[in-house]
PDB file of C-alpha atoms in Angstrom:
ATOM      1  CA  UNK A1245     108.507  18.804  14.682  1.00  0.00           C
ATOM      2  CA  UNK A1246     107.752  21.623  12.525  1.00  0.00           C
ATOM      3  CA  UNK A1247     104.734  21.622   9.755  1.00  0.00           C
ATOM      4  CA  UNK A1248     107.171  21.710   7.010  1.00  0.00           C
ATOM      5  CA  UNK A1249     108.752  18.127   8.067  1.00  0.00           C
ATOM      6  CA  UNK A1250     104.945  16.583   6.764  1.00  0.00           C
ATOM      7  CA  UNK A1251     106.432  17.749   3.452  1.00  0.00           C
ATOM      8  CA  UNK A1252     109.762  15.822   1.062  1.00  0.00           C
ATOM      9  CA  UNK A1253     111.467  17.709  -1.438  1.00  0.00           C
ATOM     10  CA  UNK A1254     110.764  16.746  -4.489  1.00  0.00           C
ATOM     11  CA  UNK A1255     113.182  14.833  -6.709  1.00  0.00           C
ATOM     12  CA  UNK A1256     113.119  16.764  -9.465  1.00  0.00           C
ATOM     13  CA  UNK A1257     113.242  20.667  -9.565  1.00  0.00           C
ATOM     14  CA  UNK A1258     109.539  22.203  -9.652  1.00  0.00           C
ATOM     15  CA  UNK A1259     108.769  24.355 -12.315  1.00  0.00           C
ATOM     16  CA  UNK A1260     108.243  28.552 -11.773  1.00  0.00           C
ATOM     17  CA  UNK A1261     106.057  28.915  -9.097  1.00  0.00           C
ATOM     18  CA  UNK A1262     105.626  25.282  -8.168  1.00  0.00           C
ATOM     19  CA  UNK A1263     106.306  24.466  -4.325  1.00  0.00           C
ATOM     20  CA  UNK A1264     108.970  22.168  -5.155  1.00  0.00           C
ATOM     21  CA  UNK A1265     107.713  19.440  -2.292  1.00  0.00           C
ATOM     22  CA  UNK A1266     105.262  17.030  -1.596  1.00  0.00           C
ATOM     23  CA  UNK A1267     102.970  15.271   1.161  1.00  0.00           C
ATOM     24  CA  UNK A1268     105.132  12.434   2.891  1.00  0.00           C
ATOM     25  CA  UNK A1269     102.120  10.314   2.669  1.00  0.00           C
ATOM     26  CA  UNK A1270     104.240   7.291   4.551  1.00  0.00           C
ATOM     27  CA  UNK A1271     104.478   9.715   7.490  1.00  0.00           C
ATOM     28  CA  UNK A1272     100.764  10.337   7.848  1.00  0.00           C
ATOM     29  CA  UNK A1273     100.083   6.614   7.815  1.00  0.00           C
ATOM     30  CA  UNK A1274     102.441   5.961  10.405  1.00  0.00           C
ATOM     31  CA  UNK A1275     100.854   8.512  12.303  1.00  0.00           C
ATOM     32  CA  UNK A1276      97.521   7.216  12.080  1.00  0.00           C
ATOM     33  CA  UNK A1277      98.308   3.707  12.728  1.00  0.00           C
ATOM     34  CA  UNK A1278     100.421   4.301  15.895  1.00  0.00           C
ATOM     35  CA  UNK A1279     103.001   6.523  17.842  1.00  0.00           C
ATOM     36  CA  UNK A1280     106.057   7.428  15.997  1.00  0.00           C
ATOM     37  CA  UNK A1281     109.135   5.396  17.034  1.00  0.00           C
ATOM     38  CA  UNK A1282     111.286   8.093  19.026  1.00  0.00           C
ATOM     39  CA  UNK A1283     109.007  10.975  18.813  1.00  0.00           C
ATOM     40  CA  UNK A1284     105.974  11.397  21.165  1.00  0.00           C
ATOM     41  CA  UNK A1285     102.618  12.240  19.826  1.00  0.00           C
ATOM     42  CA  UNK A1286     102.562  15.407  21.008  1.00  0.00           C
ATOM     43  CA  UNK A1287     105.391  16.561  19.023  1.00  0.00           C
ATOM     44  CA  UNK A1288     103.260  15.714  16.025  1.00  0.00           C
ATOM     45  CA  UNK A1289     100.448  16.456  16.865  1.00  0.00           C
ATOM     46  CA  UNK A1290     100.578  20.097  17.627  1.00  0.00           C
ATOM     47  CA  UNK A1291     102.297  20.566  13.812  1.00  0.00           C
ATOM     48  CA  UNK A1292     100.109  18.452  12.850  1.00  0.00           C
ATOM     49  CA  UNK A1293      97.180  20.234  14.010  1.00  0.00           C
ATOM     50  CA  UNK A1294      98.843  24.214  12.191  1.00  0.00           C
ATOM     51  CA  UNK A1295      99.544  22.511   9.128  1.00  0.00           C
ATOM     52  CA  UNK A1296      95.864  21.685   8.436  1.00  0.00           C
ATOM     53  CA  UNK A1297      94.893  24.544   9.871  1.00  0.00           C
ATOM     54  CA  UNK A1298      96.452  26.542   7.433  1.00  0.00           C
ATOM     55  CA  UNK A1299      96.049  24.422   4.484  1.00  0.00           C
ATOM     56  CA  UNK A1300      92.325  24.653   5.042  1.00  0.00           C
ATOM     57  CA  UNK A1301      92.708  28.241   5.257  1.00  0.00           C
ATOM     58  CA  UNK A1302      94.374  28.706   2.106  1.00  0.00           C
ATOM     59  CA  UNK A1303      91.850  26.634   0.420  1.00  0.00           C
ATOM     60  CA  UNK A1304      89.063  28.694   2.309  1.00  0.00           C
ATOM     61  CA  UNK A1305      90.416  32.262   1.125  1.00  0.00           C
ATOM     62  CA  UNK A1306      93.425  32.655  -1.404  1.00  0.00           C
ATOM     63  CA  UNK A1307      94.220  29.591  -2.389  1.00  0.00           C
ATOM     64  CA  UNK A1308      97.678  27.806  -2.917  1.00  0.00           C
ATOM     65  CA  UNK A1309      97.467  25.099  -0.249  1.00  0.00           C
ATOM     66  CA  UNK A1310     100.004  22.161  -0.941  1.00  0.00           C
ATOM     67  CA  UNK A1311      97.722  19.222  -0.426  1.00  0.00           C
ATOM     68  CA  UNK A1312      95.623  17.218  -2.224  1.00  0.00           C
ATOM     69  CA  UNK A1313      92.019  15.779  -1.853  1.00  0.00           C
ATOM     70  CA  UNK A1314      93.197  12.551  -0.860  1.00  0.00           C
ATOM     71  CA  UNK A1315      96.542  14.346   1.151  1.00  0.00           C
ATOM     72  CA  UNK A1316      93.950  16.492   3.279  1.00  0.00           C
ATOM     73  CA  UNK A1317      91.356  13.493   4.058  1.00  0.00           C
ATOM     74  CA  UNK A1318      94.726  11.435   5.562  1.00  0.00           C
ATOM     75  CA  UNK A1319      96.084  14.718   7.450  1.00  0.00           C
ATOM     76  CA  UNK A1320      92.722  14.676   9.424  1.00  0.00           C
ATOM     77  CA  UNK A1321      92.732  10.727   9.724  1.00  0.00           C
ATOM     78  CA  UNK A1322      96.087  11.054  10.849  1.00  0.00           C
ATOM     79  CA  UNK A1323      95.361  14.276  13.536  1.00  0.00           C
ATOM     80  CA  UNK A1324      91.845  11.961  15.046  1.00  0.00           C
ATOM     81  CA  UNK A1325      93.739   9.073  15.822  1.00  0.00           C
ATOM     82  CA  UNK A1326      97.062  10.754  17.534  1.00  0.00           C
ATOM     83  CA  UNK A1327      94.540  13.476  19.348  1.00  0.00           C
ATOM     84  CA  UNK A1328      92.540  10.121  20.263  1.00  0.00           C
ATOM     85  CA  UNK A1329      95.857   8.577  21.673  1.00  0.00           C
ATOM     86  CA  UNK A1330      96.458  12.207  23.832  1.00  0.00           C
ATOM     87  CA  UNK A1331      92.977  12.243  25.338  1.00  0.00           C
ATOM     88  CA  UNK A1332      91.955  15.694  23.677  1.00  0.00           C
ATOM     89  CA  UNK A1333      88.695  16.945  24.439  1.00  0.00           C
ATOM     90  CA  UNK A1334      88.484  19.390  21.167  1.00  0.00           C
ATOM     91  CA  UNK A1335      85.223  18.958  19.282  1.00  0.00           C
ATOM     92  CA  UNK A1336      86.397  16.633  15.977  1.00  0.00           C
ATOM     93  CA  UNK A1337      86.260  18.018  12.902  1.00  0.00           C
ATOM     94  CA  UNK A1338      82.863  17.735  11.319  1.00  0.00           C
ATOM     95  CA  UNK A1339      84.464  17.394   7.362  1.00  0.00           C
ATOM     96  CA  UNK A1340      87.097  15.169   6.217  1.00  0.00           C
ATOM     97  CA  UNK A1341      88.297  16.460   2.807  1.00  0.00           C
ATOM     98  CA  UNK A1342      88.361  19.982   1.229  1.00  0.00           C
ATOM     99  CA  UNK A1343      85.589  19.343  -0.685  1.00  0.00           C
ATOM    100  CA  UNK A1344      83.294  18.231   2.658  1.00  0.00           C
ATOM    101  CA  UNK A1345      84.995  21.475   4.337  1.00  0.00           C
ATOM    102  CA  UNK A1346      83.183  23.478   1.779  1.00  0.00           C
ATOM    103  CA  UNK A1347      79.881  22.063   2.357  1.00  0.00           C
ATOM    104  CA  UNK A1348      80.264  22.553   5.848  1.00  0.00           C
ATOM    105  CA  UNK A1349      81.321  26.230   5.351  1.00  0.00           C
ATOM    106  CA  UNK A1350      78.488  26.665   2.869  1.00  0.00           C
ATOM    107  CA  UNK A1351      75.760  25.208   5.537  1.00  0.00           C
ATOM    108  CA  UNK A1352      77.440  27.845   8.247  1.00  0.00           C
ATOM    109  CA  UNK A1353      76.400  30.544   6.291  1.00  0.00           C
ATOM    110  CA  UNK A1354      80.391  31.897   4.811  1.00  0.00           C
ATOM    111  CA  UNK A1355      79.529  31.584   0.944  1.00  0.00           C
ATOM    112  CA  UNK A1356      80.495  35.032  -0.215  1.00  0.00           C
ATOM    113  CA  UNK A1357      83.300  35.873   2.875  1.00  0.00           C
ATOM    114  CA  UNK A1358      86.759  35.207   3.634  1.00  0.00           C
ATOM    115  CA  UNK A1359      86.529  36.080   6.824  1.00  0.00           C
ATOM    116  CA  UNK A1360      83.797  34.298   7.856  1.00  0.00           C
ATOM    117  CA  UNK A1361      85.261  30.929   6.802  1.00  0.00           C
ATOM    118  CA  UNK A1362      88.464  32.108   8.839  1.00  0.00           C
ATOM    119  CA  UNK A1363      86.600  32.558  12.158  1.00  0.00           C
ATOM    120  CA  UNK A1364      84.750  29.158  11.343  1.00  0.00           C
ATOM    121  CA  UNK A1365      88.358  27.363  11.280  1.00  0.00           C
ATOM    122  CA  UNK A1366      89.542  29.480  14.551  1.00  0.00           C
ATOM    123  CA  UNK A1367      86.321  28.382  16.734  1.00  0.00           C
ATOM    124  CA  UNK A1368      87.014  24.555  15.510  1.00  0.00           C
ATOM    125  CA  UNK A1369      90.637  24.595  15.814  1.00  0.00           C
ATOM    126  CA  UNK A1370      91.688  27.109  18.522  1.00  0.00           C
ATOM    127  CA  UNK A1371      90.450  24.891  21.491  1.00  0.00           C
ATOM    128  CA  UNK A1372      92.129  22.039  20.098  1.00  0.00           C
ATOM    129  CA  UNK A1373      95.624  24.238  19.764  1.00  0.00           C
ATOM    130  CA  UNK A1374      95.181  25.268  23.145  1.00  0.00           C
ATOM    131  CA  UNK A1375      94.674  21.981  24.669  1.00  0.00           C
ATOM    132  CA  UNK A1376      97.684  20.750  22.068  1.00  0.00           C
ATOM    133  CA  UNK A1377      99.815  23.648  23.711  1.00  0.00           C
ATOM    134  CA  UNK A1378      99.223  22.980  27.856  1.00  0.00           C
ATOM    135  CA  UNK A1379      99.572  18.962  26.868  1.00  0.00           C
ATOM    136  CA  UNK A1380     102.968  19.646  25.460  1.00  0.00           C
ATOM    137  CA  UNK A1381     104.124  22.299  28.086  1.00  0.00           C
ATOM    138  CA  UNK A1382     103.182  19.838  30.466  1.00  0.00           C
ATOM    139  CA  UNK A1383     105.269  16.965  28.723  1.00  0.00           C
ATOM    140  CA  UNK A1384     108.447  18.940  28.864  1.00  0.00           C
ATOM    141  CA  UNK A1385     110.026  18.553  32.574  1.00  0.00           C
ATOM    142  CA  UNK A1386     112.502  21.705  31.751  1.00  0.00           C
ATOM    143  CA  UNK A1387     109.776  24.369  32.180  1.00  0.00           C
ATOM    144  CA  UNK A1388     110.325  27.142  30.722  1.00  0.00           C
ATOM    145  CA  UNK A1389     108.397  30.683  31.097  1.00  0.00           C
ATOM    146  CA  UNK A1390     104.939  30.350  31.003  1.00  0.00           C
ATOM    147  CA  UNK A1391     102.044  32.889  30.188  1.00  0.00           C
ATOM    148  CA  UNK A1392      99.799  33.778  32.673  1.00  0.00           C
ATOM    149  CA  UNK A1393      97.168  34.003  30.026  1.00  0.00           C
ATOM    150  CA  UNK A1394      94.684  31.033  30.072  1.00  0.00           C
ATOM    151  CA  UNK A1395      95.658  30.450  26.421  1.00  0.00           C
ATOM    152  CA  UNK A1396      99.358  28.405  26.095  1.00  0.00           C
ATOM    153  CA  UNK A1397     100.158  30.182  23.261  1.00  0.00           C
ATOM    154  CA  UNK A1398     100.228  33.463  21.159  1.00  0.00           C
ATOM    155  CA  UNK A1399      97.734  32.079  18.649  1.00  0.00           C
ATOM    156  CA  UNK A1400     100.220  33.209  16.280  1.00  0.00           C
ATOM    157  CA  UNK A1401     101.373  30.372  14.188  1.00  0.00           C
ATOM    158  CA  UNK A1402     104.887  30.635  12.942  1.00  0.00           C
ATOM    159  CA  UNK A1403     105.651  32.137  16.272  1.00  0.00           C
ATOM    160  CA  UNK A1404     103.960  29.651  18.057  1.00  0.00           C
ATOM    161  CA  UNK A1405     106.301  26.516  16.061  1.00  0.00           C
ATOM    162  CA  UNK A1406     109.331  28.208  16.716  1.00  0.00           C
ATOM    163  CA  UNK A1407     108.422  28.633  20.540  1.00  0.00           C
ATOM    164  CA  UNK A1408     107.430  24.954  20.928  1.00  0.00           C
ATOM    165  CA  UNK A1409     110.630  24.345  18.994  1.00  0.00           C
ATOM    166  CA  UNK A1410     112.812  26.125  21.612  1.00  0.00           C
ATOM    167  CA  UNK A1411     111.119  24.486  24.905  1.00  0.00           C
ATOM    168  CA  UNK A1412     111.971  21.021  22.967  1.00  0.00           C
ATOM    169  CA  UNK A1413     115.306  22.017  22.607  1.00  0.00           C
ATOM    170  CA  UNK A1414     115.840  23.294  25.600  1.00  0.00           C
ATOM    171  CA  UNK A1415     114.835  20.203  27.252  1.00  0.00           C
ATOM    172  CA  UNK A1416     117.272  18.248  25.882  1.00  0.00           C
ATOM    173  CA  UNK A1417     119.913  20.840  25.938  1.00  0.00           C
ATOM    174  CA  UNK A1418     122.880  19.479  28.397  1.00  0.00           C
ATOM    175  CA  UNK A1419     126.024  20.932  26.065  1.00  0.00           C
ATOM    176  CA  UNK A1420     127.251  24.612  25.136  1.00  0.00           C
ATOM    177  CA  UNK A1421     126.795  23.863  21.806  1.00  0.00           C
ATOM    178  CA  UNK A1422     123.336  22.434  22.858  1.00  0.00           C
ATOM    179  CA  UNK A1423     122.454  26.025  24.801  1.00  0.00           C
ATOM    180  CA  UNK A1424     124.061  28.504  21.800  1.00  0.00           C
ATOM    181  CA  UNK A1425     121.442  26.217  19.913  1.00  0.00           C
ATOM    182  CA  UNK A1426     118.482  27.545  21.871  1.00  0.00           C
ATOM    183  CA  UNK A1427     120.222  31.277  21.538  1.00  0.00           C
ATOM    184  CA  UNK A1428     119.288  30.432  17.714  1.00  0.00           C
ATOM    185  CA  UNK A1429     115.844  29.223  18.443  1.00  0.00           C
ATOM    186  CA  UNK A1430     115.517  32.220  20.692  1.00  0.00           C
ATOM    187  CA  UNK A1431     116.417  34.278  17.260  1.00  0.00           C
ATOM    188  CA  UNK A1432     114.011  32.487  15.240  1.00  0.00           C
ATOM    189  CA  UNK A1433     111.137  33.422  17.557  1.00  0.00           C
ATOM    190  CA  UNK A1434     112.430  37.020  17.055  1.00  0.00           C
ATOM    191  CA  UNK A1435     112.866  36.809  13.688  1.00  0.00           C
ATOM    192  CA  UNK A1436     108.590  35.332  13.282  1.00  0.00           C
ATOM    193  CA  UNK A1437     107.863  37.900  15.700  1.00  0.00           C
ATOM    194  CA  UNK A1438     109.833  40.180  13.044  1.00  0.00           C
ATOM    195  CA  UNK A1439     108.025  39.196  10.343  1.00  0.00           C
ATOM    196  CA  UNK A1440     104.517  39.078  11.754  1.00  0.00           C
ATOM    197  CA  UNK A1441     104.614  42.345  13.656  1.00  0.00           C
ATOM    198  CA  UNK A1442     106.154  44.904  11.421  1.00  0.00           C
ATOM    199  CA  UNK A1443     103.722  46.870   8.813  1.00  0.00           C
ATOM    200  CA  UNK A1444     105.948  49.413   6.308  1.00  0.00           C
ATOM    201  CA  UNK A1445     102.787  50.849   6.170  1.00  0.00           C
ATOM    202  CA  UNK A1446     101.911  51.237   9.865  1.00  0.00           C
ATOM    203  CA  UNK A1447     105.445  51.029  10.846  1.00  0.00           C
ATOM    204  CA  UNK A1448     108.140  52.841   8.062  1.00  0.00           C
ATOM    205  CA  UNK A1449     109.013  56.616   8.482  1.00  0.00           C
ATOM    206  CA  UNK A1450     109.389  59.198   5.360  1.00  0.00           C
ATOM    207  CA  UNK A1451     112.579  58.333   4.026  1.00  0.00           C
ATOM    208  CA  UNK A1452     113.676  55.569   5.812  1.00  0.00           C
ATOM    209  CA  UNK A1453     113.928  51.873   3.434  1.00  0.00           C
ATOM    210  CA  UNK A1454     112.233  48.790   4.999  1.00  0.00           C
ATOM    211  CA  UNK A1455     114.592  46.877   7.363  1.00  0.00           C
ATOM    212  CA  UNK A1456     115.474  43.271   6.993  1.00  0.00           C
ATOM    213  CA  UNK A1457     113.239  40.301   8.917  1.00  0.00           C
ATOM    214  CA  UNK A1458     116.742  39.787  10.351  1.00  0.00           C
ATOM    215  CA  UNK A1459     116.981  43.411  11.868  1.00  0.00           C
ATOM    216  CA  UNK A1460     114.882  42.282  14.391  1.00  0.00           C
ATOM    217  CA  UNK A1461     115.876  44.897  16.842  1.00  0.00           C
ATOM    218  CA  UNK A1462     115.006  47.415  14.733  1.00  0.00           C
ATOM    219  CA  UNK A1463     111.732  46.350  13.525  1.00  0.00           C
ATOM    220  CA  UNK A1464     110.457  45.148  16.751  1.00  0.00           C
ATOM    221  CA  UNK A1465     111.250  48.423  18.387  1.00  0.00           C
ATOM    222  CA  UNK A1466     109.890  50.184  16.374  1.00  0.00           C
ATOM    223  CA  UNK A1467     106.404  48.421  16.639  1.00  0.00           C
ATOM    224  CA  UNK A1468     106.603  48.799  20.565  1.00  0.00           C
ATOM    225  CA  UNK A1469     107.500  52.542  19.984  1.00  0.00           C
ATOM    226  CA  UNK A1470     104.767  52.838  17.962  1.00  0.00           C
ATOM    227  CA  UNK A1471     102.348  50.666  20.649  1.00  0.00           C
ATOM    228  CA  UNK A1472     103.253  52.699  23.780  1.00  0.00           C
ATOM    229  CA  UNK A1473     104.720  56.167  22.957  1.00  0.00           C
ATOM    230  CA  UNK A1474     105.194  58.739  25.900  1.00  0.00           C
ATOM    231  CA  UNK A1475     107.667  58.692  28.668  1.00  0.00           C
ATOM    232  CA  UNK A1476     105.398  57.229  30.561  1.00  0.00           C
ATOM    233  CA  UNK A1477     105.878  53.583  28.610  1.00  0.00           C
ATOM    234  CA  UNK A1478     109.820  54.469  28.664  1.00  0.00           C
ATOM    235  CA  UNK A1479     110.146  51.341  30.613  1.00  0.00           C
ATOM    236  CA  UNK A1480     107.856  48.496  28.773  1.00  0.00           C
ATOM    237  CA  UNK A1481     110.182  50.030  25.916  1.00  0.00           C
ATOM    238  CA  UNK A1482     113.476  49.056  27.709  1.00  0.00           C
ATOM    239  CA  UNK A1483     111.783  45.551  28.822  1.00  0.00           C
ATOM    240  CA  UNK A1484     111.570  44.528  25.284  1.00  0.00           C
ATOM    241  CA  UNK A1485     114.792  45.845  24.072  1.00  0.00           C
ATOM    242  CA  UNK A1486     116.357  43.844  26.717  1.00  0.00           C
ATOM    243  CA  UNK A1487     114.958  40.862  25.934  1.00  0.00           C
ATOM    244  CA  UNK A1488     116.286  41.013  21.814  1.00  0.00           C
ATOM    245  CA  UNK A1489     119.623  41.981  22.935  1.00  0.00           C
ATOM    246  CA  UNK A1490     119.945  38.847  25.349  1.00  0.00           C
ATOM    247  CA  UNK A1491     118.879  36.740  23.066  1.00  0.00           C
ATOM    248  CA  UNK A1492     121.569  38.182  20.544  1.00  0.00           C
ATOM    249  CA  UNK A1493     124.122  37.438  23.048  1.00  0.00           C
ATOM    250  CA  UNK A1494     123.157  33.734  23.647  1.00  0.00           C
ATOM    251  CA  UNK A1495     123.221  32.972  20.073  1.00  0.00           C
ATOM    252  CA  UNK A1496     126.663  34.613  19.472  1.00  0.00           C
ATOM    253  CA  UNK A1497     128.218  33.445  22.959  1.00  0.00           C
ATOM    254  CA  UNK A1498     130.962  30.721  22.581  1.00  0.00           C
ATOM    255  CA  UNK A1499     130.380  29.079  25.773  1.00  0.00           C
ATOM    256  CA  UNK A1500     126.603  29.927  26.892  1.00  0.00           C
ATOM    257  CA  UNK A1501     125.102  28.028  30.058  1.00  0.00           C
ATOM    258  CA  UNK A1502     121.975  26.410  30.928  1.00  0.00           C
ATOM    259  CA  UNK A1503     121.205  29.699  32.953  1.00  0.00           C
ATOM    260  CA  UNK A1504     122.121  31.886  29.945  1.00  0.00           C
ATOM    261  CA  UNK A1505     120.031  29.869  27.798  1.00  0.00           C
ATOM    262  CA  UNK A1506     116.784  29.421  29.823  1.00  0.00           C
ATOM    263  CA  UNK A1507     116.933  33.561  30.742  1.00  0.00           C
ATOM    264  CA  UNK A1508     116.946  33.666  26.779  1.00  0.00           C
ATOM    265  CA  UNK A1509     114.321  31.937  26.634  1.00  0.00           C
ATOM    266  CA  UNK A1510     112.067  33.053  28.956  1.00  0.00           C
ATOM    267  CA  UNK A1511     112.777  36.624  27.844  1.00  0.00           C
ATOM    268  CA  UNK A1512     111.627  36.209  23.994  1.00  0.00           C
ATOM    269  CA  UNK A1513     108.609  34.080  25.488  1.00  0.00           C
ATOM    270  CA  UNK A1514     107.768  36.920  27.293  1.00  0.00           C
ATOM    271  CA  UNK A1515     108.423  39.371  24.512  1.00  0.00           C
ATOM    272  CA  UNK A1516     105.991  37.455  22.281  1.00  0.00           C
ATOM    273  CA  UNK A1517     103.202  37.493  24.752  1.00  0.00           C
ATOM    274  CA  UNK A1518     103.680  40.918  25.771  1.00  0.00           C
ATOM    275  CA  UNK A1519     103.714  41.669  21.931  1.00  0.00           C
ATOM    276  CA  UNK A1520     100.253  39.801  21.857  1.00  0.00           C
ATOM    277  CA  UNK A1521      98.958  42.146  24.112  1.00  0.00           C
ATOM    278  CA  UNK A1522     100.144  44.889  22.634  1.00  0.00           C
ATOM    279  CA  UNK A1523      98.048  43.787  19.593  1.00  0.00           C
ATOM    280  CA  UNK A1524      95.131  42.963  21.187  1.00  0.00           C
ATOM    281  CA  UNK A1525      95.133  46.577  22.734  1.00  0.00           C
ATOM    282  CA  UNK A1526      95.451  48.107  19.042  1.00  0.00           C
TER     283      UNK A1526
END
């Protein structure tokens, strides 16, 4: 699952601006009340898990989260009990509501900072991610790559979805169409890892017009030239450029194998981790 299936479309078009969806309350029920029929917990709750994450965050800082009062306080009733069913070890959340998140945020000392109320949410919710991301690695019997970092996962969101996405897929994957599938999954990591990693104003020379998310080639490559210049990092260059182009030839393959599909995969799951260390170097 992906964050965005907690959300319906609404019936009738939203107004300018509006977010055009809304809460699937029934889903949240049925997720605190018991295991989803065909879907095991862990595929909801590591979704689960971002999407409050995030709406907490836009509450926290900028504003325009999706949920309401009474949405949030059933999101977090709904992550307890199916992080309860998994055996999770994460501290639990000390609020249960947006409002009681600002009280808590206010007696931690983040009244007049952004950031502050950002790391708050990262040292409640990373540990619980983490354990979220070994519990479903560990779940899937198709392994794919995986990091030699003690953290399971980039810590990037988006990019983290669309890689838990991919192993899912590529679990169940037994046809060609099944394995030119993944090749698209692969491209959606590249295309977060687009999105996320490319500054115009770090990244864009004089003259030159802002690529496309899609141009992910282009965009990524330039971020690595930028990372490592020098002959020296000629070949860390090469390493990632191979791993976008084999991707693009999965995706666009009529008759891709299992082989073709995992080497895919474990290239762009090793692009986005040696991407996170990249940024952590910066």
């Amino acid at each position: 699952m992906r964050p965005d299936e907690f959300f319906l479309d609404d019936e009738i078009p939203a107004p300018y601006g509006a977010s055009g969806r809304h809460v699937n309350v029934d889903l949240l029920t049925r997720v605190r009340t018991g295991q989803l029929e065909g879907c095991e917990d862990i595929e909801v709750a590591v979704p689960l898990a971002i999407l409050i994450h995030d709406e907490l965050e836009k509450y926290g800082t900028s504003g325009g989260q999706e949920m309401s009062e009474q949405e949030m306080r059933l999101a977090i009733l709904a992550l307890r009990a199916v992080t309860e069913r998994l055996g999770t070890s994460s501290p639990e959340i000390p609020f249960c509501d947006f409002g009681s998140f600002r009280t808590w945020w206010l007696r931690n000392d983040a009244y007049n900072s952004w950031q502050a109320r950002r790391n708050l949410l990262h040292g409640l919710f990373d540990p619980l991610h983490d354990q979220l991301a070994l519990l479903e690695q560990r779940s899937l019997s198709a392994i794919l790559a995986d990091p030699i970092s003690p953290h399971k996962r980039t810590g990037w969101q988006a990019i983290d979805t669309e890689i838990s996405e991919m192993r899912r897929h590529f679990q169940n994957a037994r046809t060609a169409q099944d394995y030119r599938s993944v090749g698209l999954d692969c491209v959606a990591v590249l295309e977060a890892l687009s999105a996320h990693m490319y500054d115009p104003g770090s990244h864009l020379r004089d003259g030159e017009e802002e690529p496309p998310v899609a141009h992910t080639k282009q965009r990524l490559e330039r971020y690595v030239e930028d990372a490592v210049p020098g002959s020296d990092n000629a070949a860390l260059r090469k390493l990632a450029r191979a791993a976008i182009e084999f991707a693009q030839q999965v995706k666009h393959s009529n008759t891709p194998t299992r082989r073709e599909a995992g080497i895919a995969a474990d290239g762009v799951i090793l692009l986005a981790n040696l991407l996170r260390r990249l940024d952590e170097a910066q």
